Amino acid sequence: MLTNIFLVILIVGAILLDFRTNLYLKVTKEAKAVINYKRELKPFVLVFIALMIFAIFKSQDDVFTQTLAFIVMLLVIKISYLNPHRIVVNENSVATKYGVIPNEAIADFKVDEKNQLVIQIQGMPRAFKFKPKGQKDFDTILYCAEKLNLGNAKEVIQRHRLAQIASQARGVFLLHGVTKDYDWGGKEYLAQEYGLEKQQIAEVWYGTHPSGQASIVIPGAQLEYLTSRFYAQNPNQDPIEVDAHQDYNVLLNYNIAYGQPLVQGQDEQVRNEGLPFLFKILDVARPLSIQIHPDKQTAEQGYAQEDKLGINLKSANRTFKDKNHKPEFGMALTPMYLLHGFDSKENVLAKLEGKPALAQLKEFIASRELGQAYAELFTKSKAELKELLGEHIQTAVELYDNLIERQLEAADITTFTYDQDGLNVELANQDPDYWVAFTYKSLCMELDNLDVGLISFYIFNLVKLEPFQGIYQGPNIPHAYLRGRLVEVMANSDNVVRGGLTTKHINSELYLRLVDTQAVTPKIYAQGDYDLPSEEFTYKLVELNNNDTYQTDNASIWYFLNAQGTLEFNDQSVHAQSLAIKSNQAVFASVDRKVTYKGEKALVVIASVK
C-alpha cells in the first residue's frame, strides 16, 4: 500500500514537472533565440530507472503496482531524454528547465573555459551550466549577449567574438603557458629562463586543460583582416574594434572550439573541445609523489563515481579531475633521476643485502610475493615503519647529510653534481640509500612519522636519463620524478592516483587496487628515437639550421630549447608572415604549414596531434 502511494506521488510530481518544463521551454513569438545543449547520461537517472525495473519484476503478482512503476519509468525517461534540451531566450527573459529568469536578474551570461554556457543569477551562489551542442549554439550565445545585452555582455562579446574570428587564422603563433608553483619545483631556473622575477616555478603548462589554459598571440594586422572579412560575410553583426598595431591573446581552447582544425583535411563543420595532449616543462628539485595514472575506463568510472558522491573538482580529496587517461612521455633536459615500475624480487633483495638495519624488511619481503609484501607494508603503523626503517635512515642521513644540505640550499638543481666531501656524487645518485636520505630531509620527515613511500626506493627501478633520453609511463605503472629538468607530453588529463611521498590526498585502497606490481625493465628511448605508443600525440626532437624547412601536417606545439632567429610561413590567405623566435619560447603551429627557419642553429621539440 505504501509503495503504491509513493509511486502515485512520484507520478503526480513527474507530470507537474513535465508540464512546467515544457511550458517554460515553449518557443513562442516572444522567443528571440534557442540554444540547444547536450544530453547527459546522468547516473542517478539510470539508477532510478533500474529501481523501477526492479520494482516491476519484484511485484509480479500486483499488476497495479507494476503499472504505476512502469508509468513512473516512462515519465522519467521522457523528462530526462525525450523532452527538448534547450534554453529559450525571450525578449525580456531566459527560460531554462529550472524556470524563467528575467533579463535584469541575470548577473552573468557567458561561455566558461570548459565551453559551458554559464548563467549566473543575482543573489544566488549557484550558477547554472549547460553544454552547447555545436557551433550554431555558440553563435547563438554570442547573439544573445550582443543583441539582448545579457549579463556581462561586452566581455562575452569581445572574448568570444575574437576567438571565433581568430579561429580562421592559420600560421605559427606564440604560445603563452601557465606556470605552476608546486613546492617540489626549482627555486629560480624557470623564472630566469622566462624573464620573470625570481620565484619558484615547478612546471609550465601548454595546452587546453581546464587547470591550465594556454593562450596564443594573434597579430593585430592578421586579426584586423580576418575581422573585416567576417563582418563582410555577417553584415548584421555589431562589429568589435581591432587595433592592427596591437597583438591579441586568445585562449587556445576557445580558438579550437570555434573551428581551428587539429588534423589535416578536417571537415569545416567539425569542432574539437581542445588539444588531445598537454605539453609541460618541468624543473624538479626534489621528489614528486609516488603515483600512477589510470587507464581510460577507470578514469571514466572514477570521475562519474566522485561526481555522484558530490566531491568538488577542486577538493583536495578529489582523485579524478577528468574522464581521460594520462599516458605520458618525459624527455630529460639535464641528467634526470626517477623511479619507474617494480624491480624484480631478486634485485630488491640484493639492494637490501649487507644492510643489518634493514634485515627485518628483507626477511619480510623474502617470505612473500613482492606485490603482496608491498601492499602489506601500506598497513604498517608509524611505529612499525620506524622499526623497519628508522635506524637505517639515521645511518644514511649521517653519511649524506652535508651533500643533501648543500643541494637543498642551491638555487640551481644542477649544482653539486661533482664530488663533494670525499663523496662520489654520481655513485651517490645511484644509491637507494642516498635517495631515502634526500627524500627524508627534503620532505622534512620525522622518524616517528615516516612515509611508506620511502620503501619504494628499494622496490622500484631507479632510473637515470641522460639529456634527450626519454621514458614512457603507461597506465598503472608506479613512478616518481626525483630530480632533473624535462619536457613532458601526455594525454590531456590531470588524473593522478598517489601512493606516497606527499602531503596531498592518498587513496591507498584505490592505488593498491590499480598499481601494476609486475616487474618491468625500463625502456629508455634514445635521442631522436621517440616511436611512442600514444594514441594522442607524436613527439620529435628536430635540429633546424639556417634556411631549413619543416612541413606540419596536424596541429602542433613547438618548444625551442635553443634558438635565435625567425620563422617564415604563409597565413590563411597565403600571405607571407614571419615570427621572431628565441630559446625557451613555445609556438602553436596550424595544420598544413610549411615553415622555414632563418637564424642560428636551433633545437626544437615538436609535439603533434596524432
PDB file of C-alpha atoms in Angstrom, residues 127-253:
ATOM      1  CA  ALA A 127      25.485  29.107 -11.354  1.00  0.00           C
ATOM      2  CA  PHE A 128      23.558  27.074 -13.927  1.00  0.00           C
ATOM      3  CA  LYS A 129      25.715  25.376 -16.572  1.00  0.00           C
ATOM      4  CA  PHE A 130      24.800  23.945 -19.942  1.00  0.00           C
ATOM      5  CA  LYS A 131      26.974  22.366 -22.623  1.00  0.00           C
ATOM      6  CA  PRO A 132      26.092  23.818 -26.074  1.00  0.00           C
ATOM      7  CA  LYS A 133      25.677  21.206 -28.785  1.00  0.00           C
ATOM      8  CA  GLY A 134      27.695  22.786 -31.544  1.00  0.00           C
ATOM      9  CA  GLN A 135      28.909  25.842 -33.412  1.00  0.00           C
ATOM     10  CA  LYS A 136      25.393  27.175 -34.083  1.00  0.00           C
ATOM     11  CA  ASP A 137      24.710  27.245 -30.374  1.00  0.00           C
ATOM     12  CA  PHE A 138      27.961  29.075 -29.606  1.00  0.00           C
ATOM     13  CA  ASP A 139      26.953  31.655 -32.218  1.00  0.00           C
ATOM     14  CA  THR A 140      23.517  31.942 -30.611  1.00  0.00           C
ATOM     15  CA  ILE A 141      25.100  32.624 -27.225  1.00  0.00           C
ATOM     16  CA  LEU A 142      27.088  35.468 -28.782  1.00  0.00           C
ATOM     17  CA  TYR A 143      23.927  36.792 -30.410  1.00  0.00           C
ATOM     18  CA  CYS A 144      22.098  36.760 -27.072  1.00  0.00           C
ATOM     19  CA  ALA A 145      24.881  38.583 -25.269  1.00  0.00           C
ATOM     20  CA  GLU A 146      25.229  41.094 -28.083  1.00  0.00           C
ATOM     21  CA  LYS A 147      21.646  41.863 -29.057  1.00  0.00           C
ATOM     22  CA  LEU A 148      19.870  41.369 -25.755  1.00  0.00           C
ATOM     23  CA  ASN A 149      22.676  42.690 -23.546  1.00  0.00           C
ATOM     24  CA  LEU A 150      22.510  39.733 -21.169  1.00  0.00           C
ATOM     25  CA  GLY A 151      24.872  39.587 -18.213  1.00  0.00           C
ATOM     26  CA  ASN A 152      28.389  40.867 -18.752  1.00  0.00           C
ATOM     27  CA  ALA A 153      27.696  41.286 -22.462  1.00  0.00           C
ATOM     28  CA  LYS A 154      30.686  43.365 -23.507  1.00  0.00           C
ATOM     29  CA  GLU A 155      33.219  40.917 -22.056  1.00  0.00           C
ATOM     30  CA  VAL A 156      31.379  37.947 -23.556  1.00  0.00           C
ATOM     31  CA  ILE A 157      31.195  39.519 -26.995  1.00  0.00           C
ATOM     32  CA  GLN A 158      34.815  40.665 -27.093  1.00  0.00           C
ATOM     33  CA  ARG A 159      36.330  37.432 -25.811  1.00  0.00           C
ATOM     34  CA  HIS A 160      34.282  35.002 -27.827  1.00  0.00           C
ATOM     35  CA  ARG A 161      33.916  37.038 -30.995  1.00  0.00           C
ATOM     36  CA  LEU A 162      37.698  37.421 -31.049  1.00  0.00           C
ATOM     37  CA  ALA A 163      38.100  33.661 -30.577  1.00  0.00           C
ATOM     38  CA  GLN A 164      35.505  32.989 -33.266  1.00  0.00           C
ATOM     39  CA  ILE A 165      37.251  35.261 -35.768  1.00  0.00           C
ATOM     40  CA  ALA A 166      40.757  34.155 -34.744  1.00  0.00           C
ATOM     41  CA  SER A 167      39.805  30.513 -35.324  1.00  0.00           C
ATOM     42  CA  GLN A 168      40.148  31.291 -39.039  1.00  0.00           C
ATOM     43  CA  ALA A 169      43.790  32.349 -38.587  1.00  0.00           C
ATOM     44  CA  ARG A 170      46.415  29.924 -39.869  1.00  0.00           C
ATOM     45  CA  GLY A 171      50.131  30.072 -39.361  1.00  0.00           C
ATOM     46  CA  VAL A 172      52.543  29.900 -36.423  1.00  0.00           C
ATOM     47  CA  PHE A 173      51.653  31.810 -33.244  1.00  0.00           C
ATOM     48  CA  LEU A 174      53.480  32.499 -29.999  1.00  0.00           C
ATOM     49  CA  LEU A 175      52.052  30.326 -27.234  1.00  0.00           C
ATOM     50  CA  HIS A 176      51.936  31.548 -23.610  1.00  0.00           C
ATOM     51  CA  GLY A 177      51.873  28.819 -20.982  1.00  0.00           C
ATOM     52  CA  VAL A 178      50.611  28.715 -17.402  1.00  0.00           C
ATOM     53  CA  THR A 179      53.124  28.426 -14.529  1.00  0.00           C
ATOM     54  CA  LYS A 180      52.662  26.141 -11.519  1.00  0.00           C
ATOM     55  CA  ASP A 181      54.492  26.825  -8.246  1.00  0.00           C
ATOM     56  CA  TYR A 182      54.381  23.352  -6.668  1.00  0.00           C
ATOM     57  CA  ASP A 183      56.727  23.024  -3.695  1.00  0.00           C
ATOM     58  CA  TRP A 184      58.930  20.397  -5.385  1.00  0.00           C
ATOM     59  CA  GLY A 185      59.972  22.859  -8.107  1.00  0.00           C
ATOM     60  CA  GLY A 186      63.305  24.587  -8.619  1.00  0.00           C
ATOM     61  CA  LYS A 187      63.895  27.903  -6.891  1.00  0.00           C
ATOM     62  CA  GLU A 188      64.579  30.177  -9.821  1.00  0.00           C
ATOM     63  CA  TYR A 189      65.699  28.433 -13.036  1.00  0.00           C
ATOM     64  CA  LEU A 190      62.435  28.607 -14.997  1.00  0.00           C
ATOM     65  CA  ALA A 191      61.750  32.146 -13.817  1.00  0.00           C
ATOM     66  CA  GLN A 192      65.157  33.192 -15.182  1.00  0.00           C
ATOM     67  CA  GLU A 193      64.598  31.410 -18.472  1.00  0.00           C
ATOM     68  CA  TYR A 194      61.221  33.086 -18.961  1.00  0.00           C
ATOM     69  CA  GLY A 195      62.457  36.516 -17.913  1.00  0.00           C
ATOM     70  CA  LEU A 196      60.273  36.642 -14.799  1.00  0.00           C
ATOM     71  CA  GLU A 197      61.028  37.921 -11.311  1.00  0.00           C
ATOM     72  CA  LYS A 198      62.809  35.446  -9.047  1.00  0.00           C
ATOM     73  CA  GLN A 199      60.247  32.855  -7.970  1.00  0.00           C
ATOM     74  CA  GLN A 200      59.753  29.128  -7.588  1.00  0.00           C
ATOM     75  CA  ILE A 201      58.252  27.536 -10.703  1.00  0.00           C
ATOM     76  CA  ALA A 202      57.842  23.763 -10.914  1.00  0.00           C
ATOM     77  CA  GLU A 203      56.002  23.426 -14.236  1.00  0.00           C
ATOM     78  CA  VAL A 204      54.848  25.400 -17.228  1.00  0.00           C
ATOM     79  CA  TRP A 205      51.751  24.023 -18.988  1.00  0.00           C
ATOM     80  CA  TYR A 206      50.989  24.466 -22.681  1.00  0.00           C
ATOM     81  CA  GLY A 207      47.598  23.116 -23.626  1.00  0.00           C
ATOM     82  CA  THR A 208      43.853  23.409 -23.132  1.00  0.00           C
ATOM     83  CA  HIS A 209      43.318  21.527 -19.856  1.00  0.00           C
ATOM     84  CA  PRO A 210      40.915  23.466 -17.559  1.00  0.00           C
ATOM     85  CA  SER A 211      43.587  23.535 -14.834  1.00  0.00           C
ATOM     86  CA  GLY A 212      45.975  25.478 -17.063  1.00  0.00           C
ATOM     87  CA  GLN A 213      44.751  27.241 -20.216  1.00  0.00           C
ATOM     88  CA  ALA A 214      47.457  28.394 -22.618  1.00  0.00           C
ATOM     89  CA  SER A 215      46.827  31.307 -24.974  1.00  0.00           C
ATOM     90  CA  ILE A 216      48.052  32.111 -28.483  1.00  0.00           C
ATOM     91  CA  VAL A 217      49.099  35.550 -29.698  1.00  0.00           C
ATOM     92  CA  ILE A 218      47.370  36.725 -32.888  1.00  0.00           C
ATOM     93  CA  PRO A 219      48.997  39.753 -34.583  1.00  0.00           C
ATOM     94  CA  GLY A 220      46.600  42.698 -34.809  1.00  0.00           C
ATOM     95  CA  ALA A 221      47.127  43.121 -38.556  1.00  0.00           C
ATOM     96  CA  GLN A 222      46.146  39.500 -39.225  1.00  0.00           C
ATOM     97  CA  LEU A 223      43.158  39.756 -36.901  1.00  0.00           C
ATOM     98  CA  GLU A 224      42.062  43.046 -38.473  1.00  0.00           C
ATOM     99  CA  TYR A 225      41.996  41.400 -41.906  1.00  0.00           C
ATOM    100  CA  LEU A 226      40.001  38.432 -40.575  1.00  0.00           C
ATOM    101  CA  THR A 227      37.605  40.759 -38.730  1.00  0.00           C
ATOM    102  CA  SER A 228      36.876  42.738 -41.908  1.00  0.00           C
ATOM    103  CA  ARG A 229      36.228  39.511 -43.783  1.00  0.00           C
ATOM    104  CA  PHE A 230      33.981  38.169 -41.005  1.00  0.00           C
ATOM    105  CA  TYR A 231      31.750  41.246 -40.910  1.00  0.00           C
ATOM    106  CA  ALA A 232      31.590  41.404 -44.691  1.00  0.00           C
ATOM    107  CA  GLN A 233      30.118  37.903 -44.536  1.00  0.00           C
ATOM    108  CA  ASN A 234      27.987  38.741 -41.459  1.00  0.00           C
ATOM    109  CA  PRO A 235      26.811  42.340 -42.028  1.00  0.00           C
ATOM    110  CA  ASN A 236      24.070  42.124 -39.382  1.00  0.00           C
ATOM    111  CA  GLN A 237      26.545  41.550 -36.543  1.00  0.00           C
ATOM    112  CA  ASP A 238      27.653  44.536 -34.478  1.00  0.00           C
ATOM    113  CA  PRO A 239      31.412  44.845 -35.104  1.00  0.00           C
ATOM    114  CA  ILE A 240      34.111  44.743 -32.457  1.00  0.00           C
ATOM    115  CA  GLU A 241      37.113  47.028 -32.662  1.00  0.00           C
ATOM    116  CA  VAL A 242      40.524  45.582 -33.528  1.00  0.00           C
ATOM    117  CA  ASP A 243      43.750  47.583 -33.465  1.00  0.00           C
ATOM    118  CA  ALA A 244      46.102  46.473 -36.265  1.00  0.00           C
ATOM    119  CA  HIS A 245      49.104  47.623 -34.204  1.00  0.00           C
ATOM    120  CA  GLN A 246      48.237  45.529 -31.142  1.00  0.00           C
ATOM    121  CA  ASP A 247      48.705  41.804 -30.537  1.00  0.00           C
ATOM    122  CA  TYR A 248      45.771  39.852 -29.090  1.00  0.00           C
ATOM    123  CA  ASN A 249      45.871  36.940 -26.651  1.00  0.00           C
ATOM    124  CA  VAL A 250      43.219  34.318 -27.351  1.00  0.00           C
ATOM    125  CA  LEU A 251      42.709  31.229 -25.177  1.00  0.00           C
ATOM    126  CA  LEU A 252      43.741  28.229 -27.233  1.00  0.00           C
ATOM    127  CA  ASN A 253      40.715  26.178 -26.184  1.00  0.00           C
TER     128      ASN A 253
END
